[in-house]
PDB file of C-alpha atoms in Angstrom:
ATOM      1  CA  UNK A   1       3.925   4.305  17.213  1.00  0.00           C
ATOM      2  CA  UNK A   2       2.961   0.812  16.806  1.00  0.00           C
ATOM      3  CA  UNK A   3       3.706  -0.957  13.614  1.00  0.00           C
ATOM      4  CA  UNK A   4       1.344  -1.603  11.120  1.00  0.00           C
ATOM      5  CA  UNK A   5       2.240  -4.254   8.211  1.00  0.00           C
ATOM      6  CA  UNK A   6       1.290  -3.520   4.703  1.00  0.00           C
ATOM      7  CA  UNK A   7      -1.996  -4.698   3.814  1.00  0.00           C
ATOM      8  CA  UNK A   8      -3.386  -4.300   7.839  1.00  0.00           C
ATOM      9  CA  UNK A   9      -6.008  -2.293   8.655  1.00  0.00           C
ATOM     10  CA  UNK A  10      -4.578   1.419   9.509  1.00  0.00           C
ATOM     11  CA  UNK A  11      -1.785   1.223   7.096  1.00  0.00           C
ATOM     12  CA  UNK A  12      -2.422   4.231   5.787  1.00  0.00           C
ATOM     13  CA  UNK A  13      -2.436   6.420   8.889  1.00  0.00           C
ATOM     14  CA  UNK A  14       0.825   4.742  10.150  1.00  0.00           C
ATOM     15  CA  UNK A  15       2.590   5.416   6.705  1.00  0.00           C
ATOM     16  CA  UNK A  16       1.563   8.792   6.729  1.00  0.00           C
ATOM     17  CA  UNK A  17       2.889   9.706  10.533  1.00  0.00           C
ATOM     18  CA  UNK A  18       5.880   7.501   9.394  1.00  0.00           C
ATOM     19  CA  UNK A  19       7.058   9.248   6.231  1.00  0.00           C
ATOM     20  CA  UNK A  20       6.497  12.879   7.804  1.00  0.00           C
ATOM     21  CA  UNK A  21       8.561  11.992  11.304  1.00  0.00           C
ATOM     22  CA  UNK A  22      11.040  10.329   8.983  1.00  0.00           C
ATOM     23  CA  UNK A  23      11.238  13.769   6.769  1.00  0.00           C
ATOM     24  CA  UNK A  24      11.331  16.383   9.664  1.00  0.00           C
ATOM     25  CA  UNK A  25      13.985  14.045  11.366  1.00  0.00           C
ATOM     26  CA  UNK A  26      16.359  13.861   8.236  1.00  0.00           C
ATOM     27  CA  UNK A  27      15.306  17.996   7.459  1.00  0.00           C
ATOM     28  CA  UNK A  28      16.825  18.544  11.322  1.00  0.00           C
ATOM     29  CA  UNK A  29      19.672  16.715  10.521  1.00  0.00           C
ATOM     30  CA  UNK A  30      20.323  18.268   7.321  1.00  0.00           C
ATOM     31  CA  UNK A  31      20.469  21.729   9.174  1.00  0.00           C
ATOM     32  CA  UNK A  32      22.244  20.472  12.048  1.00  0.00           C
ATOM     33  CA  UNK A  33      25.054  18.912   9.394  1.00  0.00           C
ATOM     34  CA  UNK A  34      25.066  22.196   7.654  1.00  0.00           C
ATOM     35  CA  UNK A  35      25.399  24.488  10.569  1.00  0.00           C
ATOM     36  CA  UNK A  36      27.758  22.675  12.173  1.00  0.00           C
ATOM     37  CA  UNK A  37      30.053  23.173   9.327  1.00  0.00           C
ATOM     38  CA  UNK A  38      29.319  27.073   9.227  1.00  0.00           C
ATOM     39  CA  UNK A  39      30.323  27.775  12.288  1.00  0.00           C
ATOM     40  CA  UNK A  40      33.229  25.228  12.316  1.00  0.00           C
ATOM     41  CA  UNK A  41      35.174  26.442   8.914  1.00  0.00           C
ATOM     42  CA  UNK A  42      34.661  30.522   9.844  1.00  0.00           C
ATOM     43  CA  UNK A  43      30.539  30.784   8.124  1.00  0.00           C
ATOM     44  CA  UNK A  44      32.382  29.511   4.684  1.00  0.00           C
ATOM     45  CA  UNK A  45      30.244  26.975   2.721  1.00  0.00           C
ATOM     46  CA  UNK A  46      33.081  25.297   1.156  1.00  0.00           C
ATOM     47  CA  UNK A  47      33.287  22.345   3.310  1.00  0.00           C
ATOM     48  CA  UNK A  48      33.117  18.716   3.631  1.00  0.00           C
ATOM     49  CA  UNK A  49      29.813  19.468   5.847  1.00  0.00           C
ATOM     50  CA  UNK A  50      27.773  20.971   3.109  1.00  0.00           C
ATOM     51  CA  UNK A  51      28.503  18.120   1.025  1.00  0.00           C
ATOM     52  CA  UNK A  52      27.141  15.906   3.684  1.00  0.00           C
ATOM     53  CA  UNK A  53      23.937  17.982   4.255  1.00  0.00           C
ATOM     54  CA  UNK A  54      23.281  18.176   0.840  1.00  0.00           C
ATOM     55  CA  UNK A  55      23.692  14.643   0.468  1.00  0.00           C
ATOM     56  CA  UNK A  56      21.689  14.163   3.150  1.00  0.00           C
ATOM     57  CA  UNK A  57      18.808  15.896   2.019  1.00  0.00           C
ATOM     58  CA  UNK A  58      17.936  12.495  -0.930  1.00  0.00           C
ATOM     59  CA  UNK A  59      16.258  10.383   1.888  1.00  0.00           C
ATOM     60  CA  UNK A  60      14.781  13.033   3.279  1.00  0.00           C
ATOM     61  CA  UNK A  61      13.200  13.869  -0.471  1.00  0.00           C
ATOM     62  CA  UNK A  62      12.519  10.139  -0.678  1.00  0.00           C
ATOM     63  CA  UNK A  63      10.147  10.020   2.897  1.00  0.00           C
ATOM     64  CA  UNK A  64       8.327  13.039   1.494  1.00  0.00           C
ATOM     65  CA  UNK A  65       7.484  11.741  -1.447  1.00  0.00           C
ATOM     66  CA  UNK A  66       6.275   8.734   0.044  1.00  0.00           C
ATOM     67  CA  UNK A  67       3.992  11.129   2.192  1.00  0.00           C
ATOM     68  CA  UNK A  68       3.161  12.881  -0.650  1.00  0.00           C
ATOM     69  CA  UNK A  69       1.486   9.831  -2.509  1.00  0.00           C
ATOM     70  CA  UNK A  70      -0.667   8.535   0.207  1.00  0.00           C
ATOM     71  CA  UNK A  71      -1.772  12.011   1.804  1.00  0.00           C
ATOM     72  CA  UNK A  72      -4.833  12.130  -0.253  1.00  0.00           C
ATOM     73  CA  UNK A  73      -5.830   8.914   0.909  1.00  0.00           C
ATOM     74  CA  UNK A  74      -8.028   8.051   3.886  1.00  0.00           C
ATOM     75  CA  UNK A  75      -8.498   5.081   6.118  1.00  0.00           C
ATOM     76  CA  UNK A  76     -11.838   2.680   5.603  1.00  0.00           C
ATOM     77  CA  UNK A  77     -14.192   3.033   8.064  1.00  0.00           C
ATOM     78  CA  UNK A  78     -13.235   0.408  11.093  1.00  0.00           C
ATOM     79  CA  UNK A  79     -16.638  -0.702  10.779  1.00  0.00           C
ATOM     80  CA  UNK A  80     -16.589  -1.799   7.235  1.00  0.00           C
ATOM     81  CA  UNK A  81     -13.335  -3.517   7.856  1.00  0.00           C
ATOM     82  CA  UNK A  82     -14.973  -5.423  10.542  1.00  0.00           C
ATOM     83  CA  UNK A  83     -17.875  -6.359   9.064  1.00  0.00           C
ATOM     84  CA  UNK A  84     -15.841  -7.988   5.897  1.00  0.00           C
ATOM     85  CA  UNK A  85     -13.107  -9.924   8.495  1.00  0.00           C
ATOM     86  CA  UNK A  86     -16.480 -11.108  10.123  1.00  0.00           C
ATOM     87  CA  UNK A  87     -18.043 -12.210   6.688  1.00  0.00           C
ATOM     88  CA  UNK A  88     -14.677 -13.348   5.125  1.00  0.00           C
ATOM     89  CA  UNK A  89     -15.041 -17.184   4.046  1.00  0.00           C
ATOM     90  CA  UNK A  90     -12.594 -19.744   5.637  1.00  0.00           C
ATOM     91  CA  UNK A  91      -9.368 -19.670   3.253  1.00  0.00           C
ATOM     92  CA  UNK A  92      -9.531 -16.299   2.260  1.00  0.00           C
ATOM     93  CA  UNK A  93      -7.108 -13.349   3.533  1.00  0.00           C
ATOM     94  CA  UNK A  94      -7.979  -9.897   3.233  1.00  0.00           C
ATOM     95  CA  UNK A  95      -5.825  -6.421   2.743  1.00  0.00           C
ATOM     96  CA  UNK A  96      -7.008  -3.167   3.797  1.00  0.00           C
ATOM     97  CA  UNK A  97      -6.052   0.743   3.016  1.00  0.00           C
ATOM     98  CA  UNK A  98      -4.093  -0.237  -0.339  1.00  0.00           C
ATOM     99  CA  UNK A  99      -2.291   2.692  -2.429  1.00  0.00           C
ATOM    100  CA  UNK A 100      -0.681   1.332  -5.408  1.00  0.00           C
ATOM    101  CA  UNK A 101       1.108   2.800  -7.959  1.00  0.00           C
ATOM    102  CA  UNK A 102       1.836   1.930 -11.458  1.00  0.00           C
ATOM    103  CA  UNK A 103       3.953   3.954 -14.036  1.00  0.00           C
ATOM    104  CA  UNK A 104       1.236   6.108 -14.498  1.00  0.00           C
ATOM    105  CA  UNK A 105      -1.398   6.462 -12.090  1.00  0.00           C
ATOM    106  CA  UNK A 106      -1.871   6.309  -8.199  1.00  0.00           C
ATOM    107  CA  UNK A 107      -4.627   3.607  -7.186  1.00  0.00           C
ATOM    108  CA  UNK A 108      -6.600   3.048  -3.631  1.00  0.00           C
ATOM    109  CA  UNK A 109      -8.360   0.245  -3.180  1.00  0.00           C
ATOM    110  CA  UNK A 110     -10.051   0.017   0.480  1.00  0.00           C
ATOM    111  CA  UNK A 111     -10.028  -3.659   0.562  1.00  0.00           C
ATOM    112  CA  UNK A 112      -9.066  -7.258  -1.335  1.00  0.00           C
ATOM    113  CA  UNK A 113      -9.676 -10.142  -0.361  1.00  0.00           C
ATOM    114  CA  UNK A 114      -7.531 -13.293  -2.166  1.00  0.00           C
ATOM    115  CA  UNK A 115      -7.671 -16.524  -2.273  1.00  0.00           C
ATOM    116  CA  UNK A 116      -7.107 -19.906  -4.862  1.00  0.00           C
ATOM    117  CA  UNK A 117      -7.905 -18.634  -8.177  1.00  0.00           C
ATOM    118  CA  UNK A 118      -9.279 -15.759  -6.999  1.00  0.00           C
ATOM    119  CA  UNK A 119      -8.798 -11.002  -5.892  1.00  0.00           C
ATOM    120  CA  UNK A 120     -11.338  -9.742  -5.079  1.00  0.00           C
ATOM    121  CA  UNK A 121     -10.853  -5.882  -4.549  1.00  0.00           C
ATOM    122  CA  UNK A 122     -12.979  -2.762  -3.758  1.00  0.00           C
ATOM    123  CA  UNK A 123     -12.099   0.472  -5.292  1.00  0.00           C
ATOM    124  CA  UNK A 124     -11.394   3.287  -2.399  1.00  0.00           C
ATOM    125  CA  UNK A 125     -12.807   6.739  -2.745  1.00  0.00           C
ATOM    126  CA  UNK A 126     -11.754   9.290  -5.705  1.00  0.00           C
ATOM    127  CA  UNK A 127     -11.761   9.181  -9.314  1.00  0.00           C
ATOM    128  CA  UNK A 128     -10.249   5.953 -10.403  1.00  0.00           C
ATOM    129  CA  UNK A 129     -10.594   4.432 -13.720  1.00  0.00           C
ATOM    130  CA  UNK A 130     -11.884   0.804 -12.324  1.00  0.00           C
ATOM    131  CA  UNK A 131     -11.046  -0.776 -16.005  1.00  0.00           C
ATOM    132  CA  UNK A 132      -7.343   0.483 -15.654  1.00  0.00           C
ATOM    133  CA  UNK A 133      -6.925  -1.001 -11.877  1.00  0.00           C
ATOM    134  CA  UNK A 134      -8.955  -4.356 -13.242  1.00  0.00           C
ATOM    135  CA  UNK A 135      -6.020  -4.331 -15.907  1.00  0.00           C
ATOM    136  CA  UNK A 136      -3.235  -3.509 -13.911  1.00  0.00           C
ATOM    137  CA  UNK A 137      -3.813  -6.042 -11.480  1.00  0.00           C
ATOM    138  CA  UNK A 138      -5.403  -8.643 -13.856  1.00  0.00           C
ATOM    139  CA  UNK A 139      -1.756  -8.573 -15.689  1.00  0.00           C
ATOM    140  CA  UNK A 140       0.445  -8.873 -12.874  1.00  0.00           C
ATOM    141  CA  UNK A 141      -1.517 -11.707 -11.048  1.00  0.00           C
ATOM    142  CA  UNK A 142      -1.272 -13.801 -14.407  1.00  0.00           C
ATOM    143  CA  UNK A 143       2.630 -13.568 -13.905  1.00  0.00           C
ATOM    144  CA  UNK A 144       2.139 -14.963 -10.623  1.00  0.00           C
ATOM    145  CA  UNK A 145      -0.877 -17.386 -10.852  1.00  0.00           C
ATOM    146  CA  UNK A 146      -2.460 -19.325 -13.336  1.00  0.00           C
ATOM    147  CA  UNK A 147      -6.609 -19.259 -13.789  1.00  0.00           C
ATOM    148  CA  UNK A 148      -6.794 -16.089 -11.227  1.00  0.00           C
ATOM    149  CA  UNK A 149      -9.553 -14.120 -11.821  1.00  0.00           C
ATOM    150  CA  UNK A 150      -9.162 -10.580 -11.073  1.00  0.00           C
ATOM    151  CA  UNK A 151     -12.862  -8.550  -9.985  1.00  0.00           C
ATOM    152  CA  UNK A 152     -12.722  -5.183  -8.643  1.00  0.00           C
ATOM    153  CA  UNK A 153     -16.057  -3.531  -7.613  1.00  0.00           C
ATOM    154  CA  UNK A 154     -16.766   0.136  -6.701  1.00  0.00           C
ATOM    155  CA  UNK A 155     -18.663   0.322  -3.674  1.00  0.00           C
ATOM    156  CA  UNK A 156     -18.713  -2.026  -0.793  1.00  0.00           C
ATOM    157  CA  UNK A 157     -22.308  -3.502  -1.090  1.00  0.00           C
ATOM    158  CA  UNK A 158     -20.881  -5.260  -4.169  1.00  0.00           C
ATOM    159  CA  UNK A 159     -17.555  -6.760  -2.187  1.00  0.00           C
ATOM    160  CA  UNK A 160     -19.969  -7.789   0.488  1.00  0.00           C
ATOM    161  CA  UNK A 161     -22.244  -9.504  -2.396  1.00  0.00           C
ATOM    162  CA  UNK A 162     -19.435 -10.974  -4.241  1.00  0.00           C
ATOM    163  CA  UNK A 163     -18.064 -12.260  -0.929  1.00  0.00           C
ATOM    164  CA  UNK A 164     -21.516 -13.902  -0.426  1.00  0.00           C
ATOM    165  CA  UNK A 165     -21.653 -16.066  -3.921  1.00  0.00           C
ATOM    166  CA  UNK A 166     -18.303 -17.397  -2.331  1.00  0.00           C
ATOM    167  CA  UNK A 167     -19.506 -20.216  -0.549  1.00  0.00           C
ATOM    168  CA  UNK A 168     -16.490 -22.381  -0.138  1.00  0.00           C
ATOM    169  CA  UNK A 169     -13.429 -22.436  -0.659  1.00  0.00           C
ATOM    170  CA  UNK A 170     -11.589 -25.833  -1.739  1.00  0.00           C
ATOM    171  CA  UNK A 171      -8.186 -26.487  -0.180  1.00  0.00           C
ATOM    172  CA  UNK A 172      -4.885 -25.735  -2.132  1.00  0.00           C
ATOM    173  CA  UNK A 173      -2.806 -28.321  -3.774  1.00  0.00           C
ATOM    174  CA  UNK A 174       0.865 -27.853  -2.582  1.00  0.00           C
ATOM    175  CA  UNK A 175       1.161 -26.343  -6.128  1.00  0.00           C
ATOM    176  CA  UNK A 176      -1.717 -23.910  -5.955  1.00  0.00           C
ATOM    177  CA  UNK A 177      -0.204 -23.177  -2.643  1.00  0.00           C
ATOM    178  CA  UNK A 178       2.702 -21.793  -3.867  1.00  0.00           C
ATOM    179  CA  UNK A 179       1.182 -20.283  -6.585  1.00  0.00           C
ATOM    180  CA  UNK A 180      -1.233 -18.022  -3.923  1.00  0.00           C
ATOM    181  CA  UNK A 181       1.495 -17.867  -1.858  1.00  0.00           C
ATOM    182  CA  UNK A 182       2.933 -15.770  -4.505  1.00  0.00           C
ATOM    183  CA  UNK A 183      -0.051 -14.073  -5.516  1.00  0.00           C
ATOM    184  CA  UNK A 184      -0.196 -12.426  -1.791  1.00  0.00           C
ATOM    185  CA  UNK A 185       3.491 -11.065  -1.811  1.00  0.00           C
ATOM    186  CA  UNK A 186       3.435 -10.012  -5.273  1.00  0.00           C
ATOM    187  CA  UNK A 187       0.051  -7.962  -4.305  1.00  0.00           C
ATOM    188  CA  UNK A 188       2.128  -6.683  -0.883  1.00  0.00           C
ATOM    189  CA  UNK A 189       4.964  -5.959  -3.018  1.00  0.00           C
ATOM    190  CA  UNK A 190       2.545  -2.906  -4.681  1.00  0.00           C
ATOM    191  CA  UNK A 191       1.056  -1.116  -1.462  1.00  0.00           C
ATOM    192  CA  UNK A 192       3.494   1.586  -1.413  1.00  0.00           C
TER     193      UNK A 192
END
């Protein structure tokens, strides 16, 4: 299984196959742990080994829940993706198959696109309140980066028209720099 970095198209798919090997692998374990000390200590429970398999069972609990919150979620189309890495202006980066989470809700975005003073974001499919994710995002990019301004559209034609008013970019100050340096690992830091 090849590795795919947060924010890379296929993300998604790779997580998922990632989180469920992980949790079968640690579930085998588990049972392996716990048999082991049946059948060494006469089938009697009390022992060291149950400890350990029961122990062992947390990251286990913690790869399926990490399955569990992007299973609902679906790649973009590889098409789309291509189209908007074709289209994307000079300076900008763009993130694909985003799941976020916040205290209370789950968000997918399909793509964003960042750059100096500006995230750019498309919502992905589902229910999602798009004034809650402009929010959410909007606050934690001001911690990060001055005069950023947030927009997060619903359907793709309007990231592909937004990404057209962009004509050009102007180059980064060593302080505005840093300051979307930051921007792009604190909006890593959220894909879950």
């Amino acid at each position: 299984m090849k590795k795919v970095s947060k924010g890379q198209y296929g993300y998604l798919a790779y997580r998922k196959k990632r989180t469920l090997t992980n949790t079968i692998i640690y579930a085998v374990i588990c049972i392996v742990v716990y048999v082991v000390g049946l059948l060494l200590n006469h089938m009697s429970r009390q022992n060291i080994f149950t400890v350990i398999a029961v122990l062992g069972v947390l990251p286990m609990v913690k790869q399926m829940v990490g399955f569990v919150v992007v299973f609902p979620f679906h790649n973009m189309e590889k098409e789309v993706y291509d189209k908007a890495e074709q289209e994307l202006p000079e300076g900008m980066e763009l993130m694909a198959d985003l799941v976020i989470t916040s205290s209370e809700k789950i968000m997918h975005l399909d793509m964003l696109a960042v750059c100096n003073h500006r995230v750019l974001a498309v919502l992905g499919d589902g229910k999602q309140e798009l004034s809650y994710v402009r929010e959410y995002l909007s606050k934690g990019v001001a911690n990060w980066g001055t005069d950023y301004k947030v927009q997060i559209v619903e359907k793709h034609k309007g990231f592909f028209q937004e990404m057209e008013r962009i004509s050009e970019i102007a180059p980064c100050t060593d302080e505005e720099q840093e300051e979307l340096d930051n921007v792009k690992s604190y909006l890593r830091s959220l894909i879950v």
